Amino acid sequence: MLILSEQEIQRMYTMKDAISDVKEMLRQKQAGKVIAPDRTVLPFPNHDASILYMPSAEEGAAVVKVVSIFPHNPAAGRSTTQGIMVLTDAKTGEHRMVCNATYLTRLRTGALSAIAADYLATQAASRLAVIGTGAMAKEQVVGILAVRAIERIFLYNRTRKKAEDFAAGLHRLVREWTGKVYVVDEADEAVRQADIVVCSTRSEQPVFSGQMLRPGMHISAIGSYLPHMRELDVETIVKADRIVVDTLEGVKHEAGELIQAAESGRWSFSRINAEIGELVTGEKSGRQHEREITVFKSVGAAWYDLAVAIGVYYKALELGAGQEVEL
């Protein structure tokens, strides 16, 4: 069995790799070649935390990811999100790999936002707002930079120092990027100046006002994944001309923004235009004109983990990375 650490994965598996692998898995999913039972969420309300168990499989491989999300961990010097993946040969039942899933989870989520932005943001989009500069934000930025020529990034975080630290490390993260970074004091201020907005928080209240939206904007909400969470207000959902989701069944049960918008009576799930896989296969269209306001809502799905687990496994075999062990 191959063992891969986070550091090894970071050295060899890139955002470009993840975007390619996630797109291919979306095609397989649309073709009915992927199995993905409902994930199991174990809540730990005393710690404002949860542990998720996410299985998925295709013809040749199966993956189970276990990821824990404990938002108070940083105060004790621990990571908010920790995870592992187990990759199994679906033809022999042999367990082929155990790997760290923390970075891969961030990477596949960033890849998904990048794919959505490529179909839904205007081609001329050059200003990015990032609301929430926590663990998931770096790969969100890297993903958007992979599909659009961003010149300015506006950062907002409830704790300004965290946004400033994020800004200081941004050019080291993406060394070839030469744009400018600004830290702002209000989320609405960041949104007001942006063409693309990425929300990466676990907020239970909307993080910006839908009144800030302008024609042509694209909003990606990837942080909330439980019914009581919501990053977007009802106004944003109602104003959107086109809403695309990662999984229709998933958002009906887990996307607090959409659930509360439906409960308001001002919006219904029938107004969802497509799943992201339908855009990738061409079954449905992305942005139709320059003035559309588009929204991508993601709650996560196991087949994205399957995509990057298979991708990193074969990359490791190609490069001779990792450590083979007998269990």
Short mmCIF file of C-alpha atoms in Angstrom, two decimals:
data_model
loop_
_atom_site.label_atom_id
_atom_site.label_comp_id
_atom_site.label_asym_id
_atom_site.label_seq_id
_atom_site.Cartn_x
_atom_site.Cartn_y
_atom_site.Cartn_z
CA MET A 1 0.00 0.00 0.00
CA LEU A 2 1.24 3.46 -0.89
CA ILE A 3 1.35 6.12 1.83
CA LEU A 4 1.41 9.77 0.75
CA SER A 5 1.88 12.76 3.03
CA GLU A 6 0.47 16.23 2.46
CA GLN A 7 3.93 17.60 1.70
CA GLU A 8 4.53 14.99 -1.00
CA ILE A 9 1.16 15.69 -2.59
CA GLN A 10 1.76 19.45 -2.60
CA ARG A 11 5.09 18.99 -4.36
CA MET A 12 3.75 16.95 -7.26
CA TYR A 13 0.01 17.57 -7.73
CA THR A 14 -1.05 21.00 -8.99
CA MET A 15 -4.21 23.02 -9.50
CA LYS A 16 -3.89 22.36 -13.23
CA ASP A 17 -3.87 18.62 -12.51
CA ALA A 18 -6.90 18.91 -10.24
CA ILE A 19 -8.95 20.95 -12.72
CA SER A 20 -8.28 18.39 -15.45
CA ASP A 21 -9.08 15.41 -13.21
CA VAL A 22 -12.25 16.95 -11.73
CA LYS A 23 -13.56 17.83 -15.21
CA GLU A 24 -12.99 14.27 -16.39
CA MET A 25 -14.76 12.87 -13.32
CA LEU A 26 -17.71 15.19 -13.98
CA ARG A 27 -17.95 13.70 -17.47
CA GLN A 28 -17.91 10.20 -15.99
CA LYS A 29 -20.57 11.19 -13.46
CA GLN A 30 -22.83 12.56 -16.19
CA ALA A 31 -22.38 9.31 -18.11
CA GLY A 32 -23.65 7.35 -15.10
CA LYS A 33 -20.30 5.69 -14.42
CA VAL A 34 -19.82 6.95 -10.84
CA ILE A 35 -21.40 5.60 -7.66
CA ALA A 36 -21.67 8.01 -4.72
CA PRO A 37 -23.85 7.04 -1.74
CA ASP A 38 -24.99 9.81 0.58
CA ARG A 39 -22.26 11.05 2.85
CA THR A 40 -22.58 10.60 6.60
CA VAL A 41 -22.15 13.68 8.80
CA LEU A 42 -21.46 13.23 12.50
CA PRO A 43 -22.10 16.55 14.27
CA PHE A 44 -20.34 17.58 17.46
CA PRO A 45 -22.34 20.67 18.48
CA ASN A 46 -20.42 21.20 21.73
CA HIS A 47 -17.37 21.94 19.59
CA ASP A 48 -19.21 23.55 16.64
CA ALA A 49 -17.63 20.71 14.66
CA SER A 50 -18.39 17.75 12.44
CA ILE A 51 -16.81 14.66 10.88
CA LEU A 52 -17.81 13.63 7.36
CA TYR A 53 -17.56 10.18 5.77
CA MET A 54 -17.70 10.31 1.98
CA PRO A 55 -17.60 7.15 -0.21
CA SER A 56 -17.53 7.03 -4.01
CA ALA A 57 -16.50 4.65 -6.78
CA GLU A 58 -16.05 4.26 -10.51
CA GLU A 59 -15.33 1.14 -12.53
CA GLY A 60 -11.70 0.81 -11.48
CA ALA A 61 -11.41 2.43 -8.07
CA ALA A 62 -13.24 3.29 -4.88
CA VAL A 63 -12.42 6.01 -2.36
CA VAL A 64 -13.56 6.75 1.15
CA LYS A 65 -12.64 10.12 2.60
CA VAL A 66 -12.90 10.91 6.29
CA VAL A 67 -12.62 14.62 7.03
CA SER A 68 -12.99 16.41 10.35
CA ILE A 69 -13.87 20.10 10.59
CA PHE A 70 -13.14 21.59 14.01
CA PRO A 71 -13.15 25.39 13.64
CA HIS A 72 -11.78 26.11 17.13
CA ASN A 73 -8.63 24.04 16.58
CA PRO A 74 -6.39 26.95 15.47
CA ALA A 75 -6.58 28.43 18.98
CA ALA A 76 -4.75 25.31 20.16
CA GLY A 77 -2.34 25.28 17.23
CA ARG A 78 -4.16 22.55 15.31
CA SER A 79 -5.60 22.56 11.80
CA THR A 80 -9.29 23.32 11.31
CA THR A 81 -9.67 20.62 8.67
CA GLN A 82 -7.97 17.23 8.80
CA GLY A 83 -8.61 14.27 6.56
CA ILE A 84 -7.46 11.03 5.02
CA MET A 85 -8.44 9.11 1.89
CA VAL A 86 -8.31 5.37 1.30
CA LEU A 87 -8.10 4.30 -2.36
CA THR A 88 -9.20 0.73 -3.14
CA ASP A 89 -8.87 -1.25 -6.36
CA ALA A 90 -12.49 -1.88 -7.37
CA LYS A 91 -11.52 -4.98 -9.38
CA THR A 92 -9.49 -6.82 -6.73
CA GLY A 93 -10.49 -5.19 -3.44
CA GLU A 94 -6.86 -4.37 -2.65
CA HIS A 95 -6.25 -1.14 -0.77
CA ARG A 96 -3.81 0.76 -2.96
CA MET A 97 -3.23 4.03 -1.12
CA VAL A 98 -3.79 5.94 2.09
CA CYS A 99 -3.09 9.64 1.76
CA ASN A 100 -3.55 12.91 3.54
CA ALA A 101 -6.75 14.54 2.32
CA THR A 102 -6.47 18.00 3.84
CA TYR A 103 -4.68 19.67 0.93
CA LEU A 104 -6.54 17.56 -1.65
CA THR A 105 -9.88 18.70 -0.21
CA ARG A 106 -8.85 22.32 -0.54
CA LEU A 107 -7.43 21.70 -4.01
CA ARG A 108 -10.46 19.91 -5.45
CA THR A 109 -12.75 22.61 -4.02
CA GLY A 110 -10.61 25.29 -5.64
CA ALA A 111 -10.64 23.35 -8.90
CA LEU A 112 -14.42 23.13 -8.80
CA SER A 113 -14.75 26.89 -8.27
CA ALA A 114 -12.33 27.44 -11.14
CA ILE A 115 -14.35 25.23 -13.48
CA ALA A 116 -17.56 27.02 -12.50
CA ALA A 117 -15.98 30.46 -12.97
CA ASP A 118 -14.68 29.45 -16.39
CA TYR A 119 -18.25 28.75 -17.53
CA LEU A 120 -20.03 31.47 -15.58
CA ALA A 121 -17.77 34.52 -15.13
CA THR A 122 -17.36 37.08 -17.90
CA GLN A 123 -14.22 36.66 -19.99
CA ALA A 124 -13.14 40.17 -19.02
CA ALA A 125 -13.45 39.59 -15.25
CA SER A 126 -10.32 41.05 -13.65
CA ARG A 127 -11.29 41.87 -10.04
CA LEU A 128 -11.72 39.17 -7.41
CA ALA A 129 -13.24 39.54 -3.94
CA VAL A 130 -12.48 36.85 -1.36
CA ILE A 131 -14.74 36.78 1.69
CA GLY A 132 -13.07 34.68 4.37
CA THR A 133 -9.32 34.06 4.31
CA GLY A 134 -9.26 30.80 6.25
CA ALA A 135 -8.03 27.35 5.29
CA MET A 136 -9.94 27.03 2.01
CA ALA A 137 -9.17 30.48 0.61
CA LYS A 138 -5.70 29.92 -0.87
CA GLU A 139 -6.79 27.27 -3.32
CA GLN A 140 -9.86 29.31 -4.21
CA VAL A 141 -7.58 32.14 -5.32
CA VAL A 142 -5.20 29.80 -7.15
CA GLY A 143 -8.15 28.23 -8.96
CA ILE A 144 -9.64 31.53 -10.12
CA LEU A 145 -6.21 32.76 -11.25
CA ALA A 146 -5.95 29.63 -13.39
CA VAL A 147 -9.00 30.59 -15.48
CA ARG A 148 -9.15 34.41 -15.45
CA ALA A 149 -6.60 37.22 -15.78
CA ILE A 150 -7.19 38.73 -12.35
CA GLU A 151 -5.48 42.08 -11.81
CA ARG A 152 -6.81 43.05 -8.37
CA ILE A 153 -7.85 41.00 -5.35
CA PHE A 154 -9.90 42.42 -2.47
CA LEU A 155 -9.74 40.49 0.80
CA TYR A 156 -12.11 40.59 3.75
CA ASN A 157 -11.97 38.58 6.94
CA ARG A 158 -13.69 39.20 10.28
CA THR A 159 -10.23 39.33 11.85
CA ARG A 160 -8.36 41.87 9.74
CA LYS A 161 -4.94 40.55 10.80
CA LYS A 162 -5.73 37.19 9.16
CA ALA A 163 -6.59 38.93 5.90
CA GLU A 164 -3.36 40.94 6.11
CA ASP A 165 -1.32 37.78 6.70
CA PHE A 166 -3.06 36.13 3.76
CA ALA A 167 -2.30 39.13 1.55
CA ALA A 168 1.36 39.09 2.59
CA GLY A 169 1.73 35.49 1.47
CA LEU A 170 -0.25 35.72 -1.74
CA HIS A 171 2.59 36.56 -4.09
CA ARG A 172 4.67 33.75 -2.58
CA LEU A 173 1.77 31.39 -3.19
CA VAL A 174 1.40 32.36 -6.85
CA ARG A 175 4.82 33.71 -7.77
CA GLU A 176 4.04 34.46 -11.40
CA TRP A 177 1.05 36.65 -10.48
CA THR A 178 1.82 40.39 -10.58
CA GLY A 179 -1.51 41.92 -9.59
CA LYS A 180 -2.38 44.03 -6.56
CA VAL A 181 -3.97 42.94 -3.27
CA TYR A 182 -6.13 45.08 -1.00
CA VAL A 183 -7.43 44.32 2.50
CA VAL A 184 -10.78 45.99 3.23
CA ASP A 185 -12.76 46.50 6.43
CA GLU A 186 -16.21 45.46 5.18
CA ALA A 187 -17.31 42.55 3.03
CA ASP A 188 -19.68 44.82 1.11
CA GLU A 189 -16.71 47.02 0.18
CA ALA A 190 -14.91 44.05 -1.38
CA VAL A 191 -18.02 42.90 -3.25
CA ARG A 192 -18.74 46.39 -4.54
CA GLN A 193 -15.42 46.42 -6.41
CA ALA A 194 -15.43 42.85 -7.74
CA ASP A 195 -16.34 40.99 -10.91
CA ILE A 196 -16.01 37.61 -9.19
CA VAL A 197 -16.84 36.99 -5.52
CA VAL A 198 -15.70 33.88 -3.67
CA CYS A 199 -17.22 33.17 -0.25
CA SER A 200 -15.16 30.76 1.83
CA THR A 201 -16.63 30.84 5.34
CA ARG A 202 -18.70 28.70 7.71
CA SER A 203 -21.01 31.60 8.45
CA GLU A 204 -24.57 31.11 9.66
CA GLN A 205 -25.48 34.62 8.51
CA PRO A 206 -25.08 36.19 5.04
CA VAL A 207 -21.61 37.63 4.64
CA PHE A 208 -22.55 40.48 2.29
CA SER A 209 -25.65 42.31 1.11
CA GLY A 210 -27.29 41.30 -2.16
CA GLN A 211 -27.85 45.01 -2.76
CA MET A 212 -24.15 45.19 -3.70
CA LEU A 213 -24.62 43.02 -6.79
CA ARG A 214 -24.18 44.50 -10.26
CA PRO A 215 -24.94 43.09 -13.71
CA GLY A 216 -22.21 40.77 -14.93
CA MET A 217 -21.00 39.54 -11.55
CA HIS A 218 -20.26 35.93 -10.67
CA ILE A 219 -20.55 34.64 -7.09
CA SER A 220 -19.15 31.36 -5.82
CA ALA A 221 -20.28 30.15 -2.36
CA ILE A 222 -18.30 27.12 -1.23
CA GLY A 223 -17.89 27.46 2.53
CA SER A 224 -21.27 26.45 3.97
CA TYR A 225 -22.38 22.83 3.77
CA LEU A 226 -25.12 22.41 6.40
CA PRO A 227 -28.75 23.65 6.41
CA HIS A 228 -28.19 26.16 9.23
CA MET A 229 -25.25 27.80 7.44
CA ARG A 230 -25.56 30.44 4.75
CA GLU A 231 -23.09 32.80 3.13
CA LEU A 232 -25.55 34.43 0.71
CA ASP A 233 -28.74 36.30 1.55
CA VAL A 234 -32.12 35.73 -0.06
CA GLU A 235 -31.68 38.91 -2.12
CA THR A 236 -28.60 37.45 -3.82
CA ILE A 237 -30.39 34.21 -4.67
CA VAL A 238 -33.45 36.04 -6.01
CA LYS A 239 -31.34 38.46 -8.08
CA ALA A 240 -29.30 35.72 -9.73
CA ASP A 241 -30.13 35.18 -13.39
CA ARG A 242 -28.38 31.82 -13.46
CA ILE A 243 -27.71 29.42 -10.57
CA VAL A 244 -25.50 26.37 -11.01
CA VAL A 245 -24.83 23.82 -8.26
CA ASP A 246 -22.40 20.97 -7.76
CA THR A 247 -25.11 18.44 -6.90
CA LEU A 248 -28.85 19.11 -7.05
CA GLU A 249 -29.78 16.56 -4.40
CA GLY A 250 -26.99 17.80 -2.16
CA VAL A 251 -28.02 21.45 -2.19
CA LYS A 252 -31.68 20.60 -1.58
CA HIS A 253 -30.70 19.09 1.76
CA GLU A 254 -27.56 21.00 2.75
CA ALA A 255 -27.35 24.46 1.13
CA GLY A 256 -28.75 26.80 3.77
CA GLU A 257 -28.80 29.74 1.35
CA LEU A 258 -31.07 27.94 -1.09
CA ILE A 259 -33.20 26.27 1.58
CA GLN A 260 -33.93 29.59 3.27
CA ALA A 261 -34.57 31.32 -0.05
CA ALA A 262 -37.13 28.62 -0.89
CA GLU A 263 -38.73 28.97 2.54
CA SER A 264 -39.08 32.73 1.98
CA GLY A 265 -41.47 32.07 -0.91
CA ARG A 266 -39.45 34.35 -3.21
CA TRP A 267 -37.52 31.57 -4.92
CA SER A 268 -37.80 27.85 -5.65
CA PHE A 269 -35.39 25.02 -6.43
CA SER A 270 -36.94 24.79 -9.89
CA ARG A 271 -34.96 27.93 -10.73
CA ILE A 272 -31.65 26.09 -10.52
CA ASN A 273 -30.35 26.10 -14.08
CA ALA A 274 -27.84 23.25 -14.04
CA GLU A 275 -25.42 21.04 -12.22
CA ILE A 276 -21.80 21.87 -12.98
CA GLY A 277 -21.33 18.52 -14.75
CA GLU A 278 -23.98 19.49 -17.28
CA LEU A 279 -21.93 22.55 -18.24
CA VAL A 280 -18.78 20.46 -18.65
CA THR A 281 -20.51 17.98 -20.98
CA GLY A 282 -22.31 20.72 -22.91
CA GLU A 283 -25.77 19.43 -21.98
CA LYS A 284 -26.56 22.88 -20.61
CA SER A 285 -25.07 26.32 -21.11
CA GLY A 286 -23.16 28.60 -18.81
CA ARG A 287 -23.28 32.39 -18.99
CA GLN A 288 -25.56 33.63 -21.78
CA HIS A 289 -24.72 37.34 -21.84
CA GLU A 290 -22.46 39.91 -20.22
CA ARG A 291 -25.07 41.33 -17.85
CA GLU A 292 -26.15 38.09 -16.21
CA ILE A 293 -25.59 37.68 -12.48
CA THR A 294 -24.44 34.11 -11.94
CA VAL A 295 -24.15 32.04 -8.75
CA PHE A 296 -22.34 28.77 -8.15
CA LYS A 297 -23.27 26.96 -4.94
CA SER A 298 -21.26 23.96 -3.77
CA VAL A 299 -21.78 21.73 -0.75
CA GLY A 300 -19.24 19.14 -1.87
CA ALA A 301 -19.60 15.63 -3.22
CA ALA A 302 -17.52 12.48 -2.91
CA TRP A 303 -16.78 12.09 -6.63
CA TYR A 304 -14.54 15.15 -6.52
CA ASP A 305 -12.42 13.34 -3.94
CA LEU A 306 -12.44 10.27 -6.17
CA ALA A 307 -11.11 12.41 -9.02
CA VAL A 308 -8.11 13.81 -7.16
CA ALA A 309 -7.35 10.58 -5.28
CA ILE A 310 -7.02 8.65 -8.54
CA GLY A 311 -5.07 11.52 -10.09
CA VAL A 312 -2.56 11.82 -7.27
CA TYR A 313 -2.13 8.03 -7.05
CA TYR A 314 -1.07 7.71 -10.67
CA LYS A 315 1.09 10.82 -10.43
CA ALA A 316 2.87 9.27 -7.43
CA LEU A 317 3.45 6.02 -9.32
CA GLU A 318 4.83 7.98 -12.26
CA LEU A 319 7.25 9.94 -10.07
CA GLY A 320 8.08 7.19 -7.58
CA ALA A 321 6.75 9.28 -4.70
CA GLY A 322 5.45 8.08 -1.35
CA GLN A 323 6.28 5.06 0.75
CA GLU A 324 5.16 1.48 0.14
CA VAL A 325 4.18 -0.36 3.34
CA GLU A 326 2.68 -3.72 4.32
CA LEU A 327 -0.23 -3.52 6.77
#
